[in-house]
GROMACS .gro file of N, CA and C in nm:
model
  282
    1MET      N    1  -0.008  -1.132  -0.663
    1MET     CA    2   0.148  -1.113  -0.683
    1MET      C    3   0.203  -1.123  -0.589
    2PHE      N    4   0.200  -1.150  -0.458
    2PHE     CA    5   0.240  -1.180  -0.386
    2PHE      C    6   0.215  -1.290  -0.235
    3GLY      N    7   0.114  -1.338  -0.267
    3GLY     CA    8   0.063  -1.427  -0.201
    3GLY      C    9   0.103  -1.587  -0.258
    4GLY      N   10   0.061  -1.710  -0.170
    4GLY     CA   11   0.115  -1.813  -0.174
    4GLY      C   12   0.081  -1.914  -0.323
    5LYS      N   13  -0.020  -1.908  -0.398
    5LYS     CA   14  -0.031  -1.941  -0.515
    5LYS      C   15   0.090  -1.915  -0.611
    6LEU      N   16   0.058  -1.832  -0.616
    6LEU     CA   17   0.178  -1.737  -0.757
    6LEU      C   18   0.333  -1.785  -0.705
    7SER      N   19   0.345  -1.743  -0.583
    7SER     CA   20   0.485  -1.771  -0.551
    7SER      C   21   0.559  -1.909  -0.570
    8LYS      N   22   0.459  -2.039  -0.528
    8LYS     CA   23   0.502  -2.183  -0.524
    8LYS      C   24   0.556  -2.200  -0.702
    9ASP      N   25   0.427  -2.140  -0.828
    9ASP     CA   26   0.474  -2.158  -0.954
    9ASP      C   27   0.564  -2.053  -0.982
   10THR      N   28   0.711  -2.153  -0.969
   10THR     CA   29   0.872  -2.117  -1.018
   10THR      C   30   0.894  -2.147  -1.167
   11SER      N   31   0.807  -2.130  -1.254
   11SER     CA   32   0.806  -2.132  -1.441
   11SER      C   33   0.780  -1.935  -1.450
   12GLU      N   34   0.792  -1.892  -1.321
   12GLU     CA   35   0.748  -1.714  -1.354
   12GLU      C   36   0.807  -1.661  -1.286
   13ASP      N   37   0.934  -1.706  -1.205
   13ASP     CA   38   0.977  -1.666  -1.101
   13ASP      C   39   1.025  -1.484  -1.106
   14ASP      N   40   1.132  -1.523  -1.220
   14ASP     CA   41   1.175  -1.403  -1.291
   14ASP      C   42   1.089  -1.309  -1.289
   15GLU      N   43   0.987  -1.315  -1.408
   15GLU     CA   44   0.880  -1.218  -1.421
   15GLU      C   45   0.803  -1.133  -1.294
   16LEU      N   46   0.810  -1.231  -1.233
   16LEU     CA   47   0.731  -1.199  -1.113
   16LEU      C   48   0.794  -1.099  -1.027
   17GLN      N   49   0.919  -1.190  -0.964
   17GLN     CA   50   1.008  -1.101  -0.909
   17GLN      C   51   1.000  -0.953  -0.949
   18HIS      N   52   1.029  -0.917  -1.076
   18HIS     CA   53   1.025  -0.783  -1.202
   18HIS      C   54   0.950  -0.746  -1.171
   19ALA      N   55   0.799  -0.797  -1.169
   19ALA     CA   56   0.695  -0.717  -1.144
   19ALA      C   57   0.683  -0.672  -1.039
   20ARG      N   58   0.707  -0.752  -0.934
   20ARG     CA   59   0.716  -0.693  -0.726
   20ARG      C   60   0.789  -0.588  -0.779
   21GLU      N   61   0.874  -0.615  -0.747
   21GLU     CA   62   1.003  -0.490  -0.747
   21GLU      C   63   0.971  -0.323  -0.848
   22GLY      N   64   0.895  -0.363  -0.955
   22GLY     CA   65   0.840  -0.288  -1.065
   22GLY      C   66   0.717  -0.170  -0.964
   23VAL      N   67   0.651  -0.269  -0.921
   23VAL     CA   68   0.505  -0.198  -0.862
   23VAL      C   69   0.596  -0.118  -0.714
   24PHE      N   70   0.661  -0.184  -0.622
   24PHE     CA   71   0.651  -0.108  -0.493
   24PHE      C   72   0.757  -0.015  -0.545
   25GLY      N   73   0.852   0.011  -0.646
   25GLY     CA   74   0.929   0.098  -0.692
   25GLY      C   75   0.879   0.229  -0.731
   26LEU      N   76   0.740   0.207  -0.750
   26LEU     CA   77   0.679   0.321  -0.820
   26LEU      C   78   0.645   0.357  -0.698
   27LEU      N   79   0.558   0.290  -0.604
   27LEU     CA   80   0.519   0.348  -0.464
   27LEU      C   81   0.641   0.448  -0.406
   28ARG      N   82   0.796   0.365  -0.389
   28ARG     CA   83   0.885   0.450  -0.307
   28ARG      C   84   0.959   0.520  -0.335
   29ASN      N   85   0.947   0.542  -0.529
   29ASN     CA   86   1.010   0.689  -0.605
   29ASN      C   87   0.901   0.777  -0.568
   30GLY      N   88   0.798   0.737  -0.584
   30GLY     CA   89   0.688   0.852  -0.528
   30GLY      C   90   0.678   0.903  -0.425
   31ILE      N   91   0.732   0.819  -0.327
   31ILE     CA   92   0.731   0.883  -0.142
   31ILE      C   93   0.905   1.004  -0.203
   32VAL      N   94   0.922   0.914  -0.283
   32VAL     CA   95   1.109   0.965  -0.250
   32VAL      C   96   1.061   1.174  -0.306
   33LEU      N   97   1.008   1.158  -0.457
   33LEU     CA   98   0.964   1.324  -0.508
   33LEU      C   99   0.880   1.393  -0.391
   34LEU      N  100   0.804   1.311  -0.279
   34LEU     CA  101   0.678   1.399  -0.253
   34LEU      C  102   0.814   1.444  -0.083
   35GLN      N  103   0.884   1.380  -0.047
   35GLN     CA  104   0.970   1.426   0.019
   35GLN      C  105   1.050   1.531  -0.026
   36GLN      N  106   1.087   1.552  -0.172
   36GLN     CA  107   1.162   1.631  -0.242
   36GLN      C  108   1.137   1.752  -0.238
   37GLN      N  109   0.989   1.783  -0.258
   37GLN     CA  110   0.905   1.860  -0.297
   37GLN      C  111   0.856   1.930  -0.109
   38LYS      N  112   0.926   1.864  -0.029
   38LYS     CA  113   0.891   1.908   0.091
   38LYS      C  114   0.714   1.850   0.116
   39LEU      N  115   0.655   1.756   0.090
   39LEU     CA  116   0.490   1.750   0.110
   39LEU      C  117   0.519   1.621   0.232
   40VAL      N  118   0.568   1.571   0.201
   40VAL     CA  119   0.604   1.435   0.302
   40VAL      C  120   0.710   1.435   0.403
   41ARG      N  121   0.701   1.421   0.533
   41ARG     CA  122   0.892   1.408   0.590
   41ARG      C  123   0.974   1.374   0.562
   42SER      N  124   1.073   1.405   0.631
   42SER     CA  125   1.227   1.344   0.567
   42SER      C  126   1.226   1.169   0.643
   43GLY      N  127   1.266   1.051   0.611
   43GLY     CA  128   1.307   0.938   0.676
   43GLY      C  129   1.336   0.859   0.605
   44ASP      N  130   1.315   0.755   0.606
   44ASP     CA  131   1.353   0.618   0.526
   44ASP      C  132   1.218   0.555   0.434
   45ALA      N  133   1.275   0.629   0.276
   45ALA     CA  134   1.156   0.627   0.183
   45ALA      C  135   1.087   0.474   0.195
   46THR      N  136   1.186   0.369   0.214
   46THR     CA  137   1.134   0.235   0.199
   46THR      C  138   1.029   0.152   0.294
   47VAL      N  139   1.104   0.221   0.420
   47VAL     CA  140   0.987   0.191   0.527
   47VAL      C  141   0.849   0.272   0.551
   48MET      N  142   0.824   0.360   0.474
   48MET     CA  143   0.715   0.432   0.458
   48MET      C  144   0.649   0.375   0.332
   49ALA      N  145   0.724   0.301   0.225
   49ALA     CA  146   0.652   0.273   0.106
   49ALA      C  147   0.581   0.118   0.173
   50MET      N  148   0.667   0.088   0.242
   50MET     CA  149   0.651  -0.070   0.305
   50MET      C  150   0.528  -0.064   0.422
   51SER      N  151   0.522   0.038   0.496
   51SER     CA  152   0.372   0.094   0.581
   51SER      C  153   0.261   0.122   0.500
   52ALA      N  154   0.261   0.192   0.385
   52ALA     CA  155   0.148   0.226   0.334
   52ALA      C  156   0.117   0.092   0.270
   53TRP      N  157   0.207  -0.008   0.172
   53TRP     CA  158   0.156  -0.099   0.111
   53TRP      C  159   0.109  -0.199   0.200
   54SER      N  160   0.162  -0.219   0.311
   54SER     CA  161   0.078  -0.322   0.422
   54SER      C  162  -0.050  -0.225   0.486
   55LEU      N  163  -0.092  -0.134   0.485
   55LEU     CA  164  -0.190  -0.080   0.536
   55LEU      C  165  -0.277  -0.104   0.463
   56MET      N  166  -0.288  -0.054   0.289
   56MET     CA  167  -0.303  -0.092   0.184
   56MET      C  168  -0.383  -0.263   0.186
   57HIS      N  169  -0.286  -0.348   0.194
   57HIS     CA  170  -0.278  -0.485   0.155
   57HIS      C  171  -0.389  -0.542   0.291
   58GLY      N  172  -0.376  -0.490   0.421
   58GLY     CA  173  -0.443  -0.519   0.495
   58GLY      C  174  -0.629  -0.432   0.483
   59VAL      N  175  -0.614  -0.411   0.369
   59VAL     CA  176  -0.761  -0.314   0.398
   59VAL      C  177  -0.801  -0.369   0.293
   60SER      N  178  -0.745  -0.401   0.162
   60SER     CA  179  -0.781  -0.473   0.086
   60SER      C  180  -0.827  -0.661   0.109
   61MET      N  181  -0.732  -0.714   0.175
   61MET     CA  182  -0.779  -0.832   0.212
   61MET      C  183  -0.897  -0.870   0.307
   62LEU      N  184  -0.922  -0.740   0.425
   62LEU     CA  185  -1.069  -0.744   0.457
   62LEU      C  186  -1.194  -0.722   0.396
   63VAL      N  187  -1.176  -0.635   0.300
   63VAL     CA  188  -1.232  -0.624   0.180
   63VAL      C  189  -1.316  -0.754   0.088
   64LEU      N  190  -1.145  -0.801   0.085
   64LEU     CA  191  -1.239  -0.911  -0.018
   64LEU      C  192  -1.285  -1.036   0.067
   65ASP      N  193  -1.247  -1.036   0.203
   65ASP     CA  194  -1.262  -1.140   0.293
   65ASP      C  195  -1.442  -1.156   0.396
   66GLY      N  196  -1.456  -1.012   0.351
   66GLY     CA  197  -1.580  -0.968   0.361
   66GLY      C  198  -1.583  -0.937   0.550
   67ARG      N  199  -1.474  -0.904   0.578
   67ARG     CA  200  -1.483  -0.868   0.740
   67ARG      C  201  -1.480  -0.703   0.736
   68LEU      N  202  -1.532  -0.622   0.649
   68LEU     CA  203  -1.539  -0.478   0.699
   68LEU      C  204  -1.754  -0.464   0.665
   69PRO      N  205  -1.752  -0.412   0.761
   69PRO     CA  206  -1.925  -0.379   0.742
   69PRO      C  207  -1.943  -0.303   0.597
   70PHE      N  208  -1.966  -0.286   0.520
   70PHE     CA  209  -1.942  -0.213   0.371
   70PHE      C  210  -2.043  -0.286   0.280
   71GLU      N  211  -2.179  -0.243   0.225
   71GLU     CA  212  -2.264  -0.299   0.165
   71GLU      C  213  -2.235  -0.284  -0.013
   72SER      N  214  -2.092  -0.135  -0.022
   72SER     CA  215  -2.032  -0.137  -0.162
   72SER      C  216  -1.933  -0.071  -0.186
   73SER      N  217  -1.866  -0.127  -0.289
   73SER     CA  218  -1.703  -0.106  -0.260
   73SER      C  219  -1.687   0.043  -0.305
   74THR      N  220  -1.794   0.121  -0.260
   74THR     CA  221  -1.798   0.255  -0.293
   74THR      C  222  -1.746   0.301  -0.151
   75ASN      N  223  -1.818   0.253  -0.016
   75ASN     CA  224  -1.790   0.281   0.124
   75ASN      C  225  -1.658   0.186   0.130
   76ALA      N  226  -1.615   0.085   0.090
   76ALA     CA  227  -1.452   0.050   0.062
   76ALA      C  228  -1.397   0.145   0.049
   77GLU      N  229  -1.375   0.196  -0.064
   77GLU     CA  230  -1.277   0.335  -0.141
   77GLU      C  231  -1.273   0.441  -0.004
   78SER      N  232  -1.412   0.484   0.029
   78SER     CA  233  -1.404   0.525   0.128
   78SER      C  234  -1.328   0.566   0.273
   79PHE      N  235  -1.312   0.406   0.281
   79PHE     CA  236  -1.254   0.359   0.438
   79PHE      C  237  -1.090   0.358   0.387
   80ALA      N  238  -1.114   0.308   0.258
   80ALA     CA  239  -0.928   0.323   0.198
   80ALA      C  240  -0.881   0.485   0.225
   81LEU      N  241  -0.972   0.582   0.189
   81LEU     CA  242  -0.933   0.706   0.152
   81LEU      C  243  -0.889   0.739   0.300
   82GLN      N  244  -0.989   0.695   0.367
   82GLN     CA  245  -0.980   0.768   0.553
   82GLN      C  246  -0.891   0.687   0.597
   83ALA      N  247  -0.816   0.559   0.594
   83ALA     CA  248  -0.728   0.519   0.652
   83ALA      C  249  -0.571   0.538   0.588
   84THR      N  250  -0.576   0.598   0.449
   84THR     CA  251  -0.482   0.674   0.400
   84THR      C  252  -0.424   0.757   0.440
   85GLU      N  253  -0.542   0.885   0.483
   85GLU     CA  254  -0.522   0.966   0.534
   85GLU      C  255  -0.476   1.007   0.636
   86LEU      N  256  -0.549   0.915   0.739
   86LEU     CA  257  -0.506   0.857   0.924
   86LEU      C  258  -0.327   0.827   0.906
   87MET      N  259  -0.290   0.776   0.783
   87MET     CA  260  -0.114   0.672   0.796
   87MET      C  261  -0.056   0.845   0.766
   88MET      N  262  -0.105   0.924   0.634
   88MET     CA  263  -0.013   1.055   0.637
   88MET      C  264   0.005   1.171   0.747
   89PHE      N  265  -0.107   1.186   0.757
   89PHE     CA  266  -0.131   1.270   0.883
   89PHE      C  267  -0.136   1.234   1.038
   90GLY      N  268  -0.145   1.056   1.031
   90GLY     CA  269  -0.152   1.092   1.214
   90GLY      C  270  -0.292   1.133   1.258
   91MET      N  271  -0.285   1.085   1.363
   91MET     CA  272  -0.435   1.055   1.501
   91MET      C  273  -0.410   1.169   1.593
   92THR      N  274  -0.298   1.235   1.579
   92THR     CA  275  -0.310   1.377   1.639
   92THR      C  276  -0.379   1.502   1.663
   93ARG      N  277  -0.387   1.525   1.723
   93ARG     CA  278  -0.529   1.662   1.712
   93ARG      C  279  -0.459   1.793   1.610
   94ARG      N  280  -0.520   1.830   1.594
   94ARG     CA  281  -0.492   1.923   1.481
   94ARG      C  282  -0.528   2.093   1.530
   0.00000   0.00000   0.00000
């Protein structure tokens, strides 16, 4: 969706751009809703969404490239969940 192979094909640029914006909008709007419910701290929802997106993109690429020492997708899913929790709640002592 964001990689070089798809972005070089200009025949579907408008449709692809619309899809990109839609998916990102879902994430950003979800964060806004969580902020309104006081479940997520206040702040720039776009920056928060881009941070979450970047984290999961990095995890996904590491899994796809075989750079994480996981033998099954279940372990990769567990790692993705743990990474998300660290992003949301930080690494500070509780």
